[in-house]
Short mmCIF file of C-alpha atoms in Angstrom, two decimals:
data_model
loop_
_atom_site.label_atom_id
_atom_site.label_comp_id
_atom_site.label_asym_id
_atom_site.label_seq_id
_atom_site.Cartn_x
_atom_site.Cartn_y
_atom_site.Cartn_z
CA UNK A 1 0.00 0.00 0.00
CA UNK A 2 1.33 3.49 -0.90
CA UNK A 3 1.74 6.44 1.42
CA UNK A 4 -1.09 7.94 -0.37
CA UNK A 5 -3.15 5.10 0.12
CA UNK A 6 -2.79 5.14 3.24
CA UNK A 7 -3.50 8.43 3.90
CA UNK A 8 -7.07 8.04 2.10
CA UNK A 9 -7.89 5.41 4.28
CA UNK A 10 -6.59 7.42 7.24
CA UNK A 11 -8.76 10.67 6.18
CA UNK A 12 -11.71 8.41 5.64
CA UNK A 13 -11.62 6.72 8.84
CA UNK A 14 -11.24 10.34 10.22
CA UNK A 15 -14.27 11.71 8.50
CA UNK A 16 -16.09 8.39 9.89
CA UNK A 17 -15.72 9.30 13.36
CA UNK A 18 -16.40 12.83 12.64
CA UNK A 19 -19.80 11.65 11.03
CA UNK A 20 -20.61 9.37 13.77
CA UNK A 21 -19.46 12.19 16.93
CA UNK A 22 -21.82 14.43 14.98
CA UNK A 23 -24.83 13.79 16.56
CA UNK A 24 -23.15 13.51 19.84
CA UNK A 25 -21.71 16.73 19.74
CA UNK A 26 -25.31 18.31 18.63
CA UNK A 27 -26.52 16.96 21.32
CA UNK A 28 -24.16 17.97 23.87
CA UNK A 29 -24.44 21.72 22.03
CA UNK A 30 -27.92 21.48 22.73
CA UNK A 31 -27.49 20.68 26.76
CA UNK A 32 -25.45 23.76 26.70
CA UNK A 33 -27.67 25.89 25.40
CA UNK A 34 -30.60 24.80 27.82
CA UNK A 35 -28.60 25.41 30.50
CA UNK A 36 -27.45 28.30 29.22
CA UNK A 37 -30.77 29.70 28.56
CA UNK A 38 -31.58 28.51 32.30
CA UNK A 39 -29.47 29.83 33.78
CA UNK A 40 -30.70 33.04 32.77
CA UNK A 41 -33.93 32.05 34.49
CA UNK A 42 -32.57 31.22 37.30
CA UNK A 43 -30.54 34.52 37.38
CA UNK A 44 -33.58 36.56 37.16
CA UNK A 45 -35.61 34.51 39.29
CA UNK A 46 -33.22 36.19 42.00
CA UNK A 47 -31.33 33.20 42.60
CA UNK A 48 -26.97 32.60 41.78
CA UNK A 49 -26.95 29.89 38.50
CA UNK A 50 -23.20 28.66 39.52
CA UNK A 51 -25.10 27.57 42.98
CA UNK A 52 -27.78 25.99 41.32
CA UNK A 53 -26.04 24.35 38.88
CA UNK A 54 -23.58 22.99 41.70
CA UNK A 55 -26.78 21.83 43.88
CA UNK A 56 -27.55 20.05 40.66
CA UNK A 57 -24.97 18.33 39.82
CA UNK A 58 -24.85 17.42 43.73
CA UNK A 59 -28.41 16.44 44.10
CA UNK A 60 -27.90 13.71 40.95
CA UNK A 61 -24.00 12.62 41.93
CA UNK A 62 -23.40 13.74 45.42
CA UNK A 63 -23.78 10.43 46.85
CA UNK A 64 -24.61 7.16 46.60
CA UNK A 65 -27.85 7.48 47.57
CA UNK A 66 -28.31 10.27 45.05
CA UNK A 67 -26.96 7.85 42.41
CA UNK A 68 -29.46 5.16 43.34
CA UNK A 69 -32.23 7.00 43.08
CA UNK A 70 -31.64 8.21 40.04
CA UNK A 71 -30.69 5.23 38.30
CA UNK A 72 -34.39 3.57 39.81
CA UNK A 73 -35.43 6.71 37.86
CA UNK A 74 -34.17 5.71 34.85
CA UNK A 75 -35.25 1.65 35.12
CA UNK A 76 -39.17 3.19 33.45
CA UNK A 77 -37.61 5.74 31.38
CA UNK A 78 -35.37 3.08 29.41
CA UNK A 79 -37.66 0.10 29.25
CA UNK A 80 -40.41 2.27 27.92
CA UNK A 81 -38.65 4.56 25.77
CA UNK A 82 -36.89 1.13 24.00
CA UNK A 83 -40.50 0.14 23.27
CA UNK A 84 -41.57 3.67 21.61
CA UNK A 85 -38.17 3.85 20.03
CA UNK A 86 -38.88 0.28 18.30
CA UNK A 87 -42.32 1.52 17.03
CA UNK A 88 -41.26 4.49 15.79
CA UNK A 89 -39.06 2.92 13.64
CA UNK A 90 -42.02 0.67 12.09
CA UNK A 91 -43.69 4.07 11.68
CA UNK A 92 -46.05 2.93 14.61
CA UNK A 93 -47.04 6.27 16.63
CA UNK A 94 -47.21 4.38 20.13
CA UNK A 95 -47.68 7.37 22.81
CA UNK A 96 -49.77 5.24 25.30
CA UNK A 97 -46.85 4.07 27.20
CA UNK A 98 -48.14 6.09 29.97
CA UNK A 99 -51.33 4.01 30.26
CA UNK A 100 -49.36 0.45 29.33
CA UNK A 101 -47.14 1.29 32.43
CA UNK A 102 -50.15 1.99 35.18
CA UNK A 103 -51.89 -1.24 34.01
CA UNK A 104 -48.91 -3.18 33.92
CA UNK A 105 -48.23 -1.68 37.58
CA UNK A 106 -51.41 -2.73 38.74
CA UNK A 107 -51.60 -6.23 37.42
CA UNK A 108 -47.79 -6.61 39.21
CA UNK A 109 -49.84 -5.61 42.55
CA UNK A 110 -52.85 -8.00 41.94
CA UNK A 111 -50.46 -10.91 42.00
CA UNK A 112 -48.16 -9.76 44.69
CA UNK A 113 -51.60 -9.33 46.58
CA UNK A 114 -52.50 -12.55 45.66
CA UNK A 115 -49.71 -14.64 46.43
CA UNK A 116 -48.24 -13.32 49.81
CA UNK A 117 -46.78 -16.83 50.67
CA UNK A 118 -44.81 -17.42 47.40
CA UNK A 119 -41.30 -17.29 47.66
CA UNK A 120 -39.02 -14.62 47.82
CA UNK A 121 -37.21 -15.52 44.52
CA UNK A 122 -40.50 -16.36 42.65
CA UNK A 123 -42.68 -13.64 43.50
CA UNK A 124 -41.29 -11.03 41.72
CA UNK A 125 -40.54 -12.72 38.92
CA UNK A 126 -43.82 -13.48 38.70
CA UNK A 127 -45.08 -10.08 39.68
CA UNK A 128 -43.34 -8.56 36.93
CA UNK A 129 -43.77 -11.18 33.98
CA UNK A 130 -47.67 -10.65 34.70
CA UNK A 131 -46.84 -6.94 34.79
CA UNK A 132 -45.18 -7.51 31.41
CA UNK A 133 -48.28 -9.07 29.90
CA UNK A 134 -51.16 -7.07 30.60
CA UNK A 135 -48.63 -4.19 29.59
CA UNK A 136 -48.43 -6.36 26.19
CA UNK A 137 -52.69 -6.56 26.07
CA UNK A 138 -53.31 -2.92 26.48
CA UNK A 139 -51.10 -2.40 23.60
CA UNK A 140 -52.51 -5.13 21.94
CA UNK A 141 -56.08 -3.36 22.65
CA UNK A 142 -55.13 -0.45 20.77
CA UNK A 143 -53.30 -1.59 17.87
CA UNK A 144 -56.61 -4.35 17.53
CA UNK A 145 -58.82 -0.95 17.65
CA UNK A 146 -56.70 0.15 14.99
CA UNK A 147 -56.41 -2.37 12.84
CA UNK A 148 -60.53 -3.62 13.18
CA UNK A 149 -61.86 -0.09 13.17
CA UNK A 150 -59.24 2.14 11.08
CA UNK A 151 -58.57 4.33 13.95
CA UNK A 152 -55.20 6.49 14.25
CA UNK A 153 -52.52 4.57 16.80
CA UNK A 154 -52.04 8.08 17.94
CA UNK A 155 -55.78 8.94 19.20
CA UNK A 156 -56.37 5.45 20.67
CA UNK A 157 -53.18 5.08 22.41
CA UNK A 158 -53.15 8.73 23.25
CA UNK A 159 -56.79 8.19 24.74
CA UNK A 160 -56.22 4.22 26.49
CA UNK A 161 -53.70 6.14 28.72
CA UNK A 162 -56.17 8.13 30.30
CA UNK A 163 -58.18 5.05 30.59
CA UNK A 164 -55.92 2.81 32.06
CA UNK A 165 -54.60 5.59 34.46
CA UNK A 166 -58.49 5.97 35.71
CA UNK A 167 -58.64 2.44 35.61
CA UNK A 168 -56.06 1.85 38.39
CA UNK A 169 -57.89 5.03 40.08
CA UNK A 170 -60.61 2.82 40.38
CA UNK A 171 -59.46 -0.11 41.57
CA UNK A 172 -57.59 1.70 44.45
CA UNK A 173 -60.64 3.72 45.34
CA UNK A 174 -62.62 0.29 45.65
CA UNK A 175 -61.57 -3.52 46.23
CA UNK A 176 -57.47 -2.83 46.14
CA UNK A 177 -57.44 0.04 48.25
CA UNK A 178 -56.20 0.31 51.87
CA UNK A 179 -59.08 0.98 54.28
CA UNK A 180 -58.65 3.97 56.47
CA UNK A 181 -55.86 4.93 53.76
CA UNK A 182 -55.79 8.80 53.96
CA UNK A 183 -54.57 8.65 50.35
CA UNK A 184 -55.56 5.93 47.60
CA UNK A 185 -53.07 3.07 47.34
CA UNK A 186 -52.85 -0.59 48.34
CA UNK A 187 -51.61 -2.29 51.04
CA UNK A 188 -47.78 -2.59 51.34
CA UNK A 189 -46.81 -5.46 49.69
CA UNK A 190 -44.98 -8.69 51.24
CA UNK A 191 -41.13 -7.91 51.60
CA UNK A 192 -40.88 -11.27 48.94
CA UNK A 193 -42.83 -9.70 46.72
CA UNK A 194 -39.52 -6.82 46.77
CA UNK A 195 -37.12 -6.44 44.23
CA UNK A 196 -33.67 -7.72 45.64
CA UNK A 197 -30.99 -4.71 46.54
CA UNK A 198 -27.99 -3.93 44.32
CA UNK A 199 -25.96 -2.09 45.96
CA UNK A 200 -26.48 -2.12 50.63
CA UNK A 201 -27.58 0.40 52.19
CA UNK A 202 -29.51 2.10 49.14
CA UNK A 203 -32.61 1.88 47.07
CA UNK A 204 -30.67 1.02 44.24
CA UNK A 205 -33.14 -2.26 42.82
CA UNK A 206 -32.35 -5.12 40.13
CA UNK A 207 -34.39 -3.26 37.42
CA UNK A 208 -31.94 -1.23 36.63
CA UNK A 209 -30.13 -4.39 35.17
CA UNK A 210 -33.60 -5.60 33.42
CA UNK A 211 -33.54 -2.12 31.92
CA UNK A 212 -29.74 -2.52 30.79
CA UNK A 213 -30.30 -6.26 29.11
CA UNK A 214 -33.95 -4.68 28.13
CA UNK A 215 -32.00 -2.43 25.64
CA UNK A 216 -28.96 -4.17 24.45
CA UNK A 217 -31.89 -7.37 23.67
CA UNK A 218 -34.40 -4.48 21.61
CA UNK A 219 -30.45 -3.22 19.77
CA UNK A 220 -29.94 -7.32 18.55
CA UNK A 221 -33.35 -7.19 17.76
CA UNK A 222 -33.51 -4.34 15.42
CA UNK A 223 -30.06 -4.81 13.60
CA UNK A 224 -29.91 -8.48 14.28
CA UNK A 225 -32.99 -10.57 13.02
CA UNK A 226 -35.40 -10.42 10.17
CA UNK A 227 -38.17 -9.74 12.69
CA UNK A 228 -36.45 -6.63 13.13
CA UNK A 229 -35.58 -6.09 9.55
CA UNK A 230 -39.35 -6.32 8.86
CA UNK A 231 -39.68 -3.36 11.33
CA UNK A 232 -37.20 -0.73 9.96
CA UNK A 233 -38.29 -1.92 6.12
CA UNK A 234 -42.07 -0.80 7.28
CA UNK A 235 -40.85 2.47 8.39
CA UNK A 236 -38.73 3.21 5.69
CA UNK A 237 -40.50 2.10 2.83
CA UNK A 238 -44.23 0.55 3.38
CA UNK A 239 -44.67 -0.16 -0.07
CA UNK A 240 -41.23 -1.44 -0.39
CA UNK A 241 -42.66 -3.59 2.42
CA UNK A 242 -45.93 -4.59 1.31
CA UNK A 243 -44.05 -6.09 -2.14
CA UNK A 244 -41.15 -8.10 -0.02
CA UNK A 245 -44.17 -9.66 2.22
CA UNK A 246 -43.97 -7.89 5.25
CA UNK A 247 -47.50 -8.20 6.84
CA UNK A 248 -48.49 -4.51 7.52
CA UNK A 249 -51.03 -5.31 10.28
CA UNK A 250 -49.21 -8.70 11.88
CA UNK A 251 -45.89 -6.34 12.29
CA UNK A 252 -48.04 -3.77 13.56
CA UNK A 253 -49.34 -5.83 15.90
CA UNK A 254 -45.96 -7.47 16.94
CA UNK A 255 -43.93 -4.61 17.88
CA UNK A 256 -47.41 -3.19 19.70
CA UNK A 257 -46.45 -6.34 21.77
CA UNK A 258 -43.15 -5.78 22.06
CA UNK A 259 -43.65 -2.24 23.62
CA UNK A 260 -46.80 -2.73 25.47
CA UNK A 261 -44.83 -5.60 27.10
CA UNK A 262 -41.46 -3.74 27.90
CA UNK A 263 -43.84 -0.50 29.31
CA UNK A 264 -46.01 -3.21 31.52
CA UNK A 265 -42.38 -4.57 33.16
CA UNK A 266 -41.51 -0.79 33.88
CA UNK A 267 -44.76 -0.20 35.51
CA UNK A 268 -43.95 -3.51 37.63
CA UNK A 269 -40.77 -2.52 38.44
CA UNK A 270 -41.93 0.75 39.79
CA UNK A 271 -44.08 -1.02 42.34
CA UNK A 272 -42.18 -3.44 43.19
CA UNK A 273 -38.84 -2.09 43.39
CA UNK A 274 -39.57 1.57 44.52
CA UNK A 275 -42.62 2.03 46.10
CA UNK A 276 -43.60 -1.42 47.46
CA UNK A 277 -47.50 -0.85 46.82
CA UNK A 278 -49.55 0.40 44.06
CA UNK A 279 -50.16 4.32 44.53
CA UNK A 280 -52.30 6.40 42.31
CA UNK A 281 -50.71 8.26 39.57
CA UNK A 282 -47.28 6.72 40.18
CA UNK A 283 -46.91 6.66 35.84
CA UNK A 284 -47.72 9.90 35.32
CA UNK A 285 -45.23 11.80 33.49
CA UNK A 286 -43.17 8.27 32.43
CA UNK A 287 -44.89 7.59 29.28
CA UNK A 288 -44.46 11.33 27.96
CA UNK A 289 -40.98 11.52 29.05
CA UNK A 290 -40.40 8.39 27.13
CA UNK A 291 -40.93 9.45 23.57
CA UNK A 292 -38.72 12.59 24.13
CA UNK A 293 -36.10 9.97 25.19
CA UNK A 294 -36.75 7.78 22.21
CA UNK A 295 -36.28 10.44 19.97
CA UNK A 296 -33.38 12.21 21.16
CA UNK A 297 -31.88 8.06 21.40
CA UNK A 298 -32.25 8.73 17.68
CA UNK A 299 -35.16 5.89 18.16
CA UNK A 300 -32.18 3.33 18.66
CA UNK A 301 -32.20 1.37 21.15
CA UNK A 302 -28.73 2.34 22.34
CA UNK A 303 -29.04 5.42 21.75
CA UNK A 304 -32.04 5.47 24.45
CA UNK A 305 -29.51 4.22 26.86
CA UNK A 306 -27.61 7.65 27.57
CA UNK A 307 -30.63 9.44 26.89
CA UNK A 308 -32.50 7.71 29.45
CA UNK A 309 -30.14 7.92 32.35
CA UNK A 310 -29.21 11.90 31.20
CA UNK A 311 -32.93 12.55 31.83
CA UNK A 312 -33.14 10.50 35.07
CA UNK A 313 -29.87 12.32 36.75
CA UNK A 314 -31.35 15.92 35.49
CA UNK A 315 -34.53 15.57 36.93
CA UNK A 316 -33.20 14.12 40.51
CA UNK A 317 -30.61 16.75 40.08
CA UNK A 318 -33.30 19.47 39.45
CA UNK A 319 -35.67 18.51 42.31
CA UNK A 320 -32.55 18.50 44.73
CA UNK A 321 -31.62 21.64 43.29
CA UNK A 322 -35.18 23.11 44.32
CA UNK A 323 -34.91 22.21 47.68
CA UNK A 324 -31.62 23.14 48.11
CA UNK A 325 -31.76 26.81 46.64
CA UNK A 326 -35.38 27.56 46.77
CA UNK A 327 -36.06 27.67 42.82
CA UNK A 328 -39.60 28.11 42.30
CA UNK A 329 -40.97 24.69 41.51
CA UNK A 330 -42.20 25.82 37.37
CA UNK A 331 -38.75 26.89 36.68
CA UNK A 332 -37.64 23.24 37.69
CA UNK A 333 -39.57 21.56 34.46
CA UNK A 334 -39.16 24.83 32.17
CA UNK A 335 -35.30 23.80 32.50
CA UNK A 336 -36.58 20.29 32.24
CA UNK A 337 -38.80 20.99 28.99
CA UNK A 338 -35.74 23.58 27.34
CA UNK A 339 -33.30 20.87 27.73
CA UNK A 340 -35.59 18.45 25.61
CA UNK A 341 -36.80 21.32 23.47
CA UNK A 342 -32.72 22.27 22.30
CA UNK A 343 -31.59 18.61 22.47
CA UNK A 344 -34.48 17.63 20.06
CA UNK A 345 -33.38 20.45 17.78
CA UNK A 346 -30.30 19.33 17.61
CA UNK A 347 -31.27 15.73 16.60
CA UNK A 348 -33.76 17.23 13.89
CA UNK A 349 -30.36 19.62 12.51
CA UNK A 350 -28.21 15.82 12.45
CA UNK A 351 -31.44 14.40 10.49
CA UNK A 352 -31.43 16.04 7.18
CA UNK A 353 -26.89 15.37 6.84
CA UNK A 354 -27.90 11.65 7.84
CA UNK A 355 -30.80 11.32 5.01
CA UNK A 356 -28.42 12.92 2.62
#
């Protein structure tokens, strides 16, 4: 090989990295800019940035009990946000992760309920596989509704999360509810029925692990089989699809599953890992946050992994900060909503240069 051969391949492999850091360093322009532009909030909400900043990076990496709780933070954000981030790329609108989490919460808490005596090492496995499923049904609802009845992914998942949310609403105002309960929740559940400790002497559960495996299994998935081959030639190219024999409404249907499932287990996580009982409105918030984290993952699977924890250590960070300096409460999520708002915008700016 000549010198000049070599120095092609050297410039090329150069321009490679440079392609692939792109994105990265958008994205990192656009946390800079959020804070930035919050810190001008927080300036003329009376209040020193530098100190808030430093109570926020504090509040999310102070300690290890900081750490823990937000990486239990991030457990929901990840699983879910994998599921969304494998629809979107079927060009399946799935935004009812919100709804596929509470029922998947509260069919975790039937079972735990239900089977106090199992053992420890059982229960929660069982908890959350059951979690897992009716996760996988509600999603299965919708994309049926959609499929049978022609109606938008977007409207019916958008309007089965209000449904299951009011749904677990009920159940805690009647049969699963604590009596004498001063706010609606169940019973505390039976310590087997708890997700085993990672780390002693912190909160810090095994599903941030399930999470972890949850999104390297959804990356072979995608890239690795034809099942996901099927999904990314459906969102490219539906036609393409239709004449290489995808099945429209079966992959529709399958990655519904996939997600509904993946959402369910995050929902059974959170009850079993965090709070130890079924409380009302513990999803709210998840499901939402989820798609922003699925799209600024570049709705790959690895991707969602730094985007996921990032938003779980900024918003632990930003309540800490609160408390700590006395920022008013709406500034907390207008840094929150900036942040996704600038980081999104620089995703859409890497979009075009990656089409091209």
């Amino acid at each position: 090989m000549t010198t000049t051969d070599t120095l092609d391949t050297t410039f090329t492999r150069v321009l490679s990295v440079v392609a692939a850091a792109r994105p990265f360093v958008l994205a990192l322009a656009g946390v800079g800019l959020a804070l930035a532009l919050s810190g001008l909030l927080v300036l003329g909400s009376g209040k020193n940035p530098l100190v808030a900043y430093g109570s926020l990076a504090s509040g999310a990496l102070g300690s290890r009990d900081r750490i823990a709780v937000a990486l239990n933070k991030a457990t929901p954000y990840l699983l879910t946000a994998t599921g969304v981030a494998l629809c979107f790329r079927a060009q399946v609108i799935n935004i009812g992760g919100e709804g596929q989490i509470a029922v998947g919460g509260l069919a975790a808490t039937w079972v735990a309920l239900a089977l106090p005596d199992a053992p420890a090492g059982v229960l929660p496995i069982v908890a959350a596989l059951v979690g897992a499923l009716a996760g996988a049904a509600w999603a299965a609802l919708a994309a049926l509704v959609r499929l049978t009845r022609n109606v938008h992914e977007v409207l019916v998942t958008l309007l089965m999360n209000f449904i299951g949310v009011l749904f677990v609403s009920e159940m805690l105002h009647g049969e699963l509810g604590e009596p004498g309960a001063g706010f609606p929740q169940s019973p505390l559940l039976a310590r087997a029925a708890w997700l085993p400790r990672l780390v002693r002497e912190t909160d810090l559960h095994v599903g941030i692990l399930v999470a972890v495996a949850a999104v390297v299994a959804a990356h072979l998935l995608l890239w690795r089989t034809p099942f996901g081959f099927r999904l990314r030639l459906r969102g490219a190219s539906a036609p393409a699809a239709i004449y290489a024999g995808v099945s429209m409404k079966r992959s529709l249907l399958s990655v519904m599953l996939v997600a509904g499932g993946l959402a369910g287990l995050a929902g059974a996580l959170e009850v079993l890992g965090v709070h130890y009982r079924l409380i009302e409105g513990f999803s709210s918030g998840f499901g939402f946050t989820a798609v922003s984290i699925a799209l600024i993952g570049g709705l790959n699977p690895l991707g969602v992994l730094p985007a996921g924890l990032f938003f779980a250590f900024l918003e632990t960070g930003a309540l800490a900060m609160q408390r700590a300096v006395a920022v008013p409460s709406p500034l907390v999520f207008v840094i929150q909503g900036l942040t996704m708002v600038f980081v999104l915008a620089a995703v859409a700016l890497h979009a075009p240069a990656r089409r091209a």
